[in-house]
Coordinates of C-alpha atoms and ligand atoms in Angstrom, one line a residue:
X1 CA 0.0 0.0 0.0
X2 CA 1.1 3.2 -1.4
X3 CA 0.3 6.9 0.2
X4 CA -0.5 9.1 -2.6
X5 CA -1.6 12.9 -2.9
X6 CA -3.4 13.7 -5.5
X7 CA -3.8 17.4 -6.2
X8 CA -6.9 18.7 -8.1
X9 CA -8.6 15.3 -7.2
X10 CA -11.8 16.6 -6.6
X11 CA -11.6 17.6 -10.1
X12 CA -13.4 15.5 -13.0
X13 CA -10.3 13.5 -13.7
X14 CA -8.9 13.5 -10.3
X15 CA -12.1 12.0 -9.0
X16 CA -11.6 8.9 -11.1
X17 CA -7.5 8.7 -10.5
X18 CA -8.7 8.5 -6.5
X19 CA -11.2 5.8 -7.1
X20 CA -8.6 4.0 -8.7
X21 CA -6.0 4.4 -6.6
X22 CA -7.9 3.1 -3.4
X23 CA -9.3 0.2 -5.4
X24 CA -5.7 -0.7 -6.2
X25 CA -5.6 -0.6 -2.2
X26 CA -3.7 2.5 -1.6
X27 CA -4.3 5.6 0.7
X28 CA -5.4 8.6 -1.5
X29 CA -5.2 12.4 -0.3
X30 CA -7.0 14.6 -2.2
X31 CA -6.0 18.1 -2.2
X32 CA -8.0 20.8 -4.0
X33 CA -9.3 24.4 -3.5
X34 CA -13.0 23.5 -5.4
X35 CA -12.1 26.4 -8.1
X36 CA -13.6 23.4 -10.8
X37 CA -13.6 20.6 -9.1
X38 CA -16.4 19.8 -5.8
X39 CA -16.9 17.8 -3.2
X40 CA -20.1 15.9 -5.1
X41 CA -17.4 14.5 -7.2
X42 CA -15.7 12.3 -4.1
X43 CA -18.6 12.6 -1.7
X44 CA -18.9 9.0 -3.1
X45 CA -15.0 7.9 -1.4
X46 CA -15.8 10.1 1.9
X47 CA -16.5 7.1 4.1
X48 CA -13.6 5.2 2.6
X49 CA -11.0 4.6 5.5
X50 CA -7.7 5.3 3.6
X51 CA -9.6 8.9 1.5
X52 CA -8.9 12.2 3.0
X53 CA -10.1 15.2 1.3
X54 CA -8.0 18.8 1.8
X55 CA -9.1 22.1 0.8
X56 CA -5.8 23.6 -0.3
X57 CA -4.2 25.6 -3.3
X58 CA -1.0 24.6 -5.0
X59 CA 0.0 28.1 -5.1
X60 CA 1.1 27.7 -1.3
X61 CA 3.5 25.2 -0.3
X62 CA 1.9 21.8 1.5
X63 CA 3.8 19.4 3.5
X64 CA 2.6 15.7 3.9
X65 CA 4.8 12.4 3.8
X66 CA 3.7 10.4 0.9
X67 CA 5.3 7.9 -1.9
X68 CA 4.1 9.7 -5.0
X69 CA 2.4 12.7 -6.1
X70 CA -0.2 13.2 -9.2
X71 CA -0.3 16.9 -9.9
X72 CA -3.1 17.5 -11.9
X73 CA -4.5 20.8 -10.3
X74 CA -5.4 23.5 -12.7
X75 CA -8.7 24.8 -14.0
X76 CA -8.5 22.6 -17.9
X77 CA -11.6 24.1 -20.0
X78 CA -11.2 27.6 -21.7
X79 CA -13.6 29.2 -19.9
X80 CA -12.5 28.4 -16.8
X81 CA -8.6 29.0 -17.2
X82 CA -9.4 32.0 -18.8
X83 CA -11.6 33.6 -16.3
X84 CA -8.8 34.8 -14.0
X85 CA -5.5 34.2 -16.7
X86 CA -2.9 35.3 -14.0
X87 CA -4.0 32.7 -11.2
X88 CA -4.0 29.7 -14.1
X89 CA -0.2 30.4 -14.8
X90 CA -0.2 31.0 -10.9
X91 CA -1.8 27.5 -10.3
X92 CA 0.4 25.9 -12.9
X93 CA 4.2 27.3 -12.2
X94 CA 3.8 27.6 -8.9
X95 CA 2.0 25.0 -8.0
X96 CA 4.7 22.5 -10.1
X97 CA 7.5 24.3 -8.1
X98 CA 5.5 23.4 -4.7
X99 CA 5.2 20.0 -5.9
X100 CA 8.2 19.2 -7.1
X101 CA 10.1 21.0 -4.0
X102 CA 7.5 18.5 -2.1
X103 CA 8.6 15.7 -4.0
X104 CA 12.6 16.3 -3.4
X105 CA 12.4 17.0 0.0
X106 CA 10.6 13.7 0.6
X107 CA 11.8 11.5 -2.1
X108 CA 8.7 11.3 -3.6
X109 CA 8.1 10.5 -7.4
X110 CA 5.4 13.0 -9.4
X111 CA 3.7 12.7 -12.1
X112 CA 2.9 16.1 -14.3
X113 CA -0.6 16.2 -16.0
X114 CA 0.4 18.2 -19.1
X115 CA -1.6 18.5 -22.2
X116 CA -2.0 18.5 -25.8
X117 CA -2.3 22.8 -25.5
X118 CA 1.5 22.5 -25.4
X119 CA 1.2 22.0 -29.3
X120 CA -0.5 24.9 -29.4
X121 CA -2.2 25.0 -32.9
X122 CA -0.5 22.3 -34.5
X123 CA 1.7 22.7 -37.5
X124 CA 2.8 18.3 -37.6
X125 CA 0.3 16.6 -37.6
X126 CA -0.2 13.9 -36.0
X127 CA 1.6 15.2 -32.7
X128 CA 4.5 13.5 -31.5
X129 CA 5.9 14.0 -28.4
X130 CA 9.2 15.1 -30.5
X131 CA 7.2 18.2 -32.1
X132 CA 7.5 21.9 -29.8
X133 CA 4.5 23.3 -30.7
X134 CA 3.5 26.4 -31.9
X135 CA 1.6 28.4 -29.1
X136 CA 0.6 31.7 -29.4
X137 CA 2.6 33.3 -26.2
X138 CA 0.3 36.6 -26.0
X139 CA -2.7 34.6 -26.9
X140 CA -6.2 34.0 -24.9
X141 CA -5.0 30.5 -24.4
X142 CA -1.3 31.0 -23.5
X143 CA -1.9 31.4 -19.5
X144 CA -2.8 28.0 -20.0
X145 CA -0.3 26.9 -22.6
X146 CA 2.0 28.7 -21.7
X147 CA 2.2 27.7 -18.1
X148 CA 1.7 24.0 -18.8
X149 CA 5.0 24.3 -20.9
X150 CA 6.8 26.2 -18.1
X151 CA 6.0 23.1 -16.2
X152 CA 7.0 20.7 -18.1
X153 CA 10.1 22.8 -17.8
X154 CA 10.7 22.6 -14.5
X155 CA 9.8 18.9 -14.0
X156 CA 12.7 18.4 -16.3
X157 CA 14.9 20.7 -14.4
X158 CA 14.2 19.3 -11.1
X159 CA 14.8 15.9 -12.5
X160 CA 18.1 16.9 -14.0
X161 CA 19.4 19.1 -11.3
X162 CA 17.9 17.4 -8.1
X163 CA 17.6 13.5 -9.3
X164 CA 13.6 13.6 -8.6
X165 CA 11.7 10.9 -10.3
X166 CA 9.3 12.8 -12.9
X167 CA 6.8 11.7 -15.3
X168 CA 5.3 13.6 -17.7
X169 CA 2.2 13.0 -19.5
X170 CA 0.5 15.4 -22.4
X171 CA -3.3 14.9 -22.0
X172 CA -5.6 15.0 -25.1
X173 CA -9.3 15.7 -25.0
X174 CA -11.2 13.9 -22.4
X175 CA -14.6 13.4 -21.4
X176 CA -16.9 11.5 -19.2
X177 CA -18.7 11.7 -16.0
X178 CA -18.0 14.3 -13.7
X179 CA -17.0 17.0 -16.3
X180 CA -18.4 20.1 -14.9
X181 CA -21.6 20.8 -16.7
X182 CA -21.0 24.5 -17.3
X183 CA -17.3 24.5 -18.1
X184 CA -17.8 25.5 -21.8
X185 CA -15.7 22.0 -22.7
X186 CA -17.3 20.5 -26.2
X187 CA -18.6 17.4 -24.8
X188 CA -20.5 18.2 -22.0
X189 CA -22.0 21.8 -23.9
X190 CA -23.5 19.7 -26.8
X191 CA -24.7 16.4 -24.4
X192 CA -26.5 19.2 -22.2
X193 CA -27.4 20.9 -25.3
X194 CA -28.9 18.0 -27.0
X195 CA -30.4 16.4 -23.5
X196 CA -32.5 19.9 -23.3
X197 CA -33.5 20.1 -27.0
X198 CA -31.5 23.5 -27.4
X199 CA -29.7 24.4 -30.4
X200 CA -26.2 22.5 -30.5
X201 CA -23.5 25.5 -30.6
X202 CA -20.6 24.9 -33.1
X203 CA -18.1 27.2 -33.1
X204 CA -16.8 28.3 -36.6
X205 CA -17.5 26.1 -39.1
X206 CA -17.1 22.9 -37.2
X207 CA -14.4 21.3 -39.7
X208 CA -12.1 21.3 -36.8
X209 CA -11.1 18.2 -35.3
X210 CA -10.3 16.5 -31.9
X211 CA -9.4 13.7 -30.9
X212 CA -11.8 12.7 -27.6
X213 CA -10.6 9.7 -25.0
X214 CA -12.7 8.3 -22.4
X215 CA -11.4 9.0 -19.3
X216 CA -11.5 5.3 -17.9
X217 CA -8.7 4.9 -20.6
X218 CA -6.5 8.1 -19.5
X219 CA -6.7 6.9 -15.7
X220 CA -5.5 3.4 -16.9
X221 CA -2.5 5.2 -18.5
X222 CA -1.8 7.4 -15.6
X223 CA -1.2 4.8 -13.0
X224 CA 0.8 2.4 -15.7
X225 CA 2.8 5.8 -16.3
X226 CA 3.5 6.4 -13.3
X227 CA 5.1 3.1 -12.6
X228 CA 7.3 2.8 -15.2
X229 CA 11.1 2.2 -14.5
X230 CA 12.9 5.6 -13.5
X231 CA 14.5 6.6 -16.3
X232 CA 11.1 6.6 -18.4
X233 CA 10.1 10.6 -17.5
X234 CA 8.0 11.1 -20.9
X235 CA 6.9 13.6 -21.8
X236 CA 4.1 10.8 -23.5
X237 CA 0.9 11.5 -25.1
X238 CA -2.2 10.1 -24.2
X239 CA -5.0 10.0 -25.7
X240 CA -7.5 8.5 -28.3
X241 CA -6.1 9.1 -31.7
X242 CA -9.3 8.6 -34.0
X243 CA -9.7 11.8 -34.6
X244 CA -13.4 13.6 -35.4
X245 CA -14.7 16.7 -37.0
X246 CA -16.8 19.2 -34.3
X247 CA -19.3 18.9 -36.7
X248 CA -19.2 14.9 -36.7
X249 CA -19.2 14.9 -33.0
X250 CA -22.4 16.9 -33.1
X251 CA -24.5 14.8 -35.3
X252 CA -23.5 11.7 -33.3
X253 CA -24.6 12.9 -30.0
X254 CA -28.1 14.4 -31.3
X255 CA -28.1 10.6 -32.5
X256 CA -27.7 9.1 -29.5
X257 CA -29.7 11.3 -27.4
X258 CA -32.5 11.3 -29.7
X259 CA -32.3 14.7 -29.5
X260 CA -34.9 17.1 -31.6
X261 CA -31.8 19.8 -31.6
X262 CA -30.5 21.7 -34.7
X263 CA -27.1 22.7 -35.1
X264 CA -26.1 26.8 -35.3
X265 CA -23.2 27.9 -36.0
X266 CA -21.1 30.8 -33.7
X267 CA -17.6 32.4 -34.1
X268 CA -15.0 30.6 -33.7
X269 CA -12.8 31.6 -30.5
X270 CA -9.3 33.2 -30.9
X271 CA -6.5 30.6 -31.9
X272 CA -8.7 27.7 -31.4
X273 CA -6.4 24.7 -32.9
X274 CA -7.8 23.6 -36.3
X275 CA -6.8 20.2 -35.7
X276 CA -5.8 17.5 -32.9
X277 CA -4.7 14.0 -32.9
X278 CA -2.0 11.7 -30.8
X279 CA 0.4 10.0 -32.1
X280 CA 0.6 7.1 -29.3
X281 CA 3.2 5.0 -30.5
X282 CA 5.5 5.9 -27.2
X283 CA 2.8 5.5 -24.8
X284 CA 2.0 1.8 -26.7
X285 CA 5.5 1.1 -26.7
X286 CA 5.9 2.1 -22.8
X287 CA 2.8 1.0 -20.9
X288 CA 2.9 -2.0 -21.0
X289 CA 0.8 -2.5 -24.5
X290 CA -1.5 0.2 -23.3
X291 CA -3.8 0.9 -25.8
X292 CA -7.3 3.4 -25.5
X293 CA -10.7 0.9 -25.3
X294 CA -14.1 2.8 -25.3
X295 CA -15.3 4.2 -28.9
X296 CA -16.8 7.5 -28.7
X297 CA -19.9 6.1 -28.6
X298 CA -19.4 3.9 -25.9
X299 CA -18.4 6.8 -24.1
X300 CA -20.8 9.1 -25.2
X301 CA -23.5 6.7 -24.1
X302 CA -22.0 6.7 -20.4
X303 CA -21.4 10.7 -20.4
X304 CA -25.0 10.9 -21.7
X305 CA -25.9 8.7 -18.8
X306 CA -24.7 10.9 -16.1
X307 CA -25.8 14.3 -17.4
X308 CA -29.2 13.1 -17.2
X309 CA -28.7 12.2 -13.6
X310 CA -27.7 15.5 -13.0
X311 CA -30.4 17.1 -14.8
X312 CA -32.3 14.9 -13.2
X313 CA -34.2 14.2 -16.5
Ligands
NAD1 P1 -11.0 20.1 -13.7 O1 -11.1 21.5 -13.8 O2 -12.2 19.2 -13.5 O3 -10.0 19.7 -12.5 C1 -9.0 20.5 -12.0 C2 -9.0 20.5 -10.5 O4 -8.0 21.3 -10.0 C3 -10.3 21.0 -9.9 O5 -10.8 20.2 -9.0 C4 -9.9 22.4 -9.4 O6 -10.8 22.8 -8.3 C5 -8.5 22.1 -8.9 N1 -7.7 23.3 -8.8 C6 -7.6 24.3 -9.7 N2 -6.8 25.3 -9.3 C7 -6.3 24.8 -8.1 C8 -5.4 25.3 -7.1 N3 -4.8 26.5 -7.3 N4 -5.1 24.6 -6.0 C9 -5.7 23.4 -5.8 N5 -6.6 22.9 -6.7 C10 -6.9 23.6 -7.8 O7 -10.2 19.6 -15.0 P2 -9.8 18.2 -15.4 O8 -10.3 18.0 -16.8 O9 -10.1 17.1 -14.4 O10 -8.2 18.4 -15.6 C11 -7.3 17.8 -14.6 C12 -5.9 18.0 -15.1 O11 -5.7 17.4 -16.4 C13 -5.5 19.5 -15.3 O12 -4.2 19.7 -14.9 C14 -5.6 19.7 -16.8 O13 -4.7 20.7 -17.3 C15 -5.2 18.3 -17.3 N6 -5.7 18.0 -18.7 C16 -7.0 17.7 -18.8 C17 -7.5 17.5 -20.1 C18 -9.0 17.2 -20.4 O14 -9.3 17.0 -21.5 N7 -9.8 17.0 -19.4 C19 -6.7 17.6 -21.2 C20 -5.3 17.9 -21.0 C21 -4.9 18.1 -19.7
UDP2 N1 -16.6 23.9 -29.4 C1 -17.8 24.1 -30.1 N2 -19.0 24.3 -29.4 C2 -19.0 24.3 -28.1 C3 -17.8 24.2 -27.3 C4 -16.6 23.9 -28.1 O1 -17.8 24.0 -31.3 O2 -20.1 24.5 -27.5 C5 -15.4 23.6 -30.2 C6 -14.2 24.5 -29.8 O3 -14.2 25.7 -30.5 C7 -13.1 23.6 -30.2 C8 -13.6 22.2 -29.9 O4 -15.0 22.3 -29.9 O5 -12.8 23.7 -31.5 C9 -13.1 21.6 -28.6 O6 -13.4 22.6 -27.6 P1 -13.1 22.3 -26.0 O7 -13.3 23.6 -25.3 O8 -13.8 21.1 -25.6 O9 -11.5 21.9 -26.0 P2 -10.2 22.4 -26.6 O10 -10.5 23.5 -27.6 O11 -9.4 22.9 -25.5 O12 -9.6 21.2 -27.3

């Protein structure tokens, strides 16, 4: 049995990475400050005896003794990480330096939750983990972008110049249960949308493309990542690399909600990336023949499932 903090686990991801760790049969703190994430999200792992929940932000140094750290806390939709720009780069830089000053002081090993935004709007496509980008550093996105990449930055340094046992891995588009339902993210928006009968919103003209993973399939990759031998630090994509139009991902939800929703079409925000796809040939390689298992509408179908819960429809 492992002690592990998890910070932003009251978040939609970090909810499922502490179910998953305590039904591997480890001790889970969960520290967050409930910026996105909430406490409905683990009220579920409350009465487990090895889950403690702590309100806390990254941007101030914690102390606890633990064997590994998952830092995944940071506000991930565009709405949210651009509704106060200087506390996102806050939340990411300095909440990686408090980490990874945690992590050498106690030996710990950490794993970074970075993300596909450090390719910015891609010029290679697909992305490899060998391409640097091409972010907009002035940009509506860059407090997020930028501050991810500043990160990944000083995960390497502190592995280089301290000897503390880093992993890095660049998140692409997920969805599933416990994504906020009003952070502005595609999924949830149109699922909501469609669930309600409202017009489905696509942004520009809905030829751009992502690449969506199911989040039981990132959380399986997280905890194989994170026990990979020492000198594995990534960084390593993960995600789901059949890639879909906006406009594709659209129709297919009104399908499967049996939705009466049209489609309208609104402007496209500044330096949204025209396309998006993983290239996961590293992550295959490393994890142990990992390999993404839910379709999009397998996925879809469960997502669908648990907005109507909440919307109690
Ligand atoms: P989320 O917003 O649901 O979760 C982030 C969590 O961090 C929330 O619980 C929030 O309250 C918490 N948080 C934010 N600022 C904090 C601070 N200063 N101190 C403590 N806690 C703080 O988003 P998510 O989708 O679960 O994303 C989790 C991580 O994965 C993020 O680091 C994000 O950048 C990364 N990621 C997510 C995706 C995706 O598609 N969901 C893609 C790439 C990367
Ligand atoms: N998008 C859209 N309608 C919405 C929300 C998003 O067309 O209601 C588009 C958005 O412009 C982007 C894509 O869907 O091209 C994915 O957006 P999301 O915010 O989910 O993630 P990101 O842009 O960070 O990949």
């Amino acid at each position: 049995m492992k002690k592990i903090l998890v910070t932003g686990g009251a978040g939609f991801i970090g909810s499922h990475l502490c179910e998953k760790l305590l039904n591997d049969g480890h001790e889970v703190i969960c520290l967050d400050n409930y910026f996105t994430g909430s406490k409905k999200n683990v009220i579920h792992l409350l009465s487990h005896p090895y889950f403690e929940l702590v309100r806390h932000d990254v941007t101030m140094p914690y102390f606890v003794e633990v064997d590994e750290i998952y830092n995944l806390a940071c506000p991930a939709s565009p709405i949210h990480y651009q509704y106060n720009p200087i506390k996102t780069i806050k939340t990411s830089v300095m909440g990686a330096i408090n980490m990874l000053g945690l992590a050498k002081r106690i030996r710990a090993r950490i794993l970074q939750a970075s993300t596909s935004e450090i390719y910015g709007n891609p010029i290679v496509h697909p992305q490899t983990e060998a391409y640097w980008g091409n972010v907009n550093p002035i940009g509506l996105r860059s407090c997020y972008d930028e501050g991810k990449r500043c990160a990944e930055s000083l995960f390497v340094n502190y592995h280089q110049q301290n000897d503390v046992s880093i992993k890095i891995i660049r998140i692409f588009n997920t969805y599933g249960p416990h994504m906020h339902p009003r952070d502005g993210r595609v999924i949830s928006n149109f699922i909501i949308q469609a669930l309600r009968n409202e017009d489905l919103t696509i942004y520009g003209s809905g030829e751009q493309t992502r690449s969506f993973q199911y989040v039981d399939d990132l959380i399986e990759a997280m905890t194989r990542m994170m026990n990979t031998r020492k000198e594995f630090t990534g960084p390593v994509n993960i995600g789901n690399p059949v890639e879909f139009t906006i406009k594709e991902l659209a129709e297919q939800v009104i399908k499967l909600t049996g939705s009466r929703s049209k489609l309208i079409y609104q402007p496209l925000p500044q330096d949204d990336p025209t396309q998006r796809q993983p290239d996961i040939s590293l992550a295959r390689k490393e994890l142990n023949g990992w390999e993404p298992k839910i379709y999009l509408e397998e996925g879809l179908l469960k997502t669908i499932d648990y907005f109507k819960q909440l919307l109690n429809l």
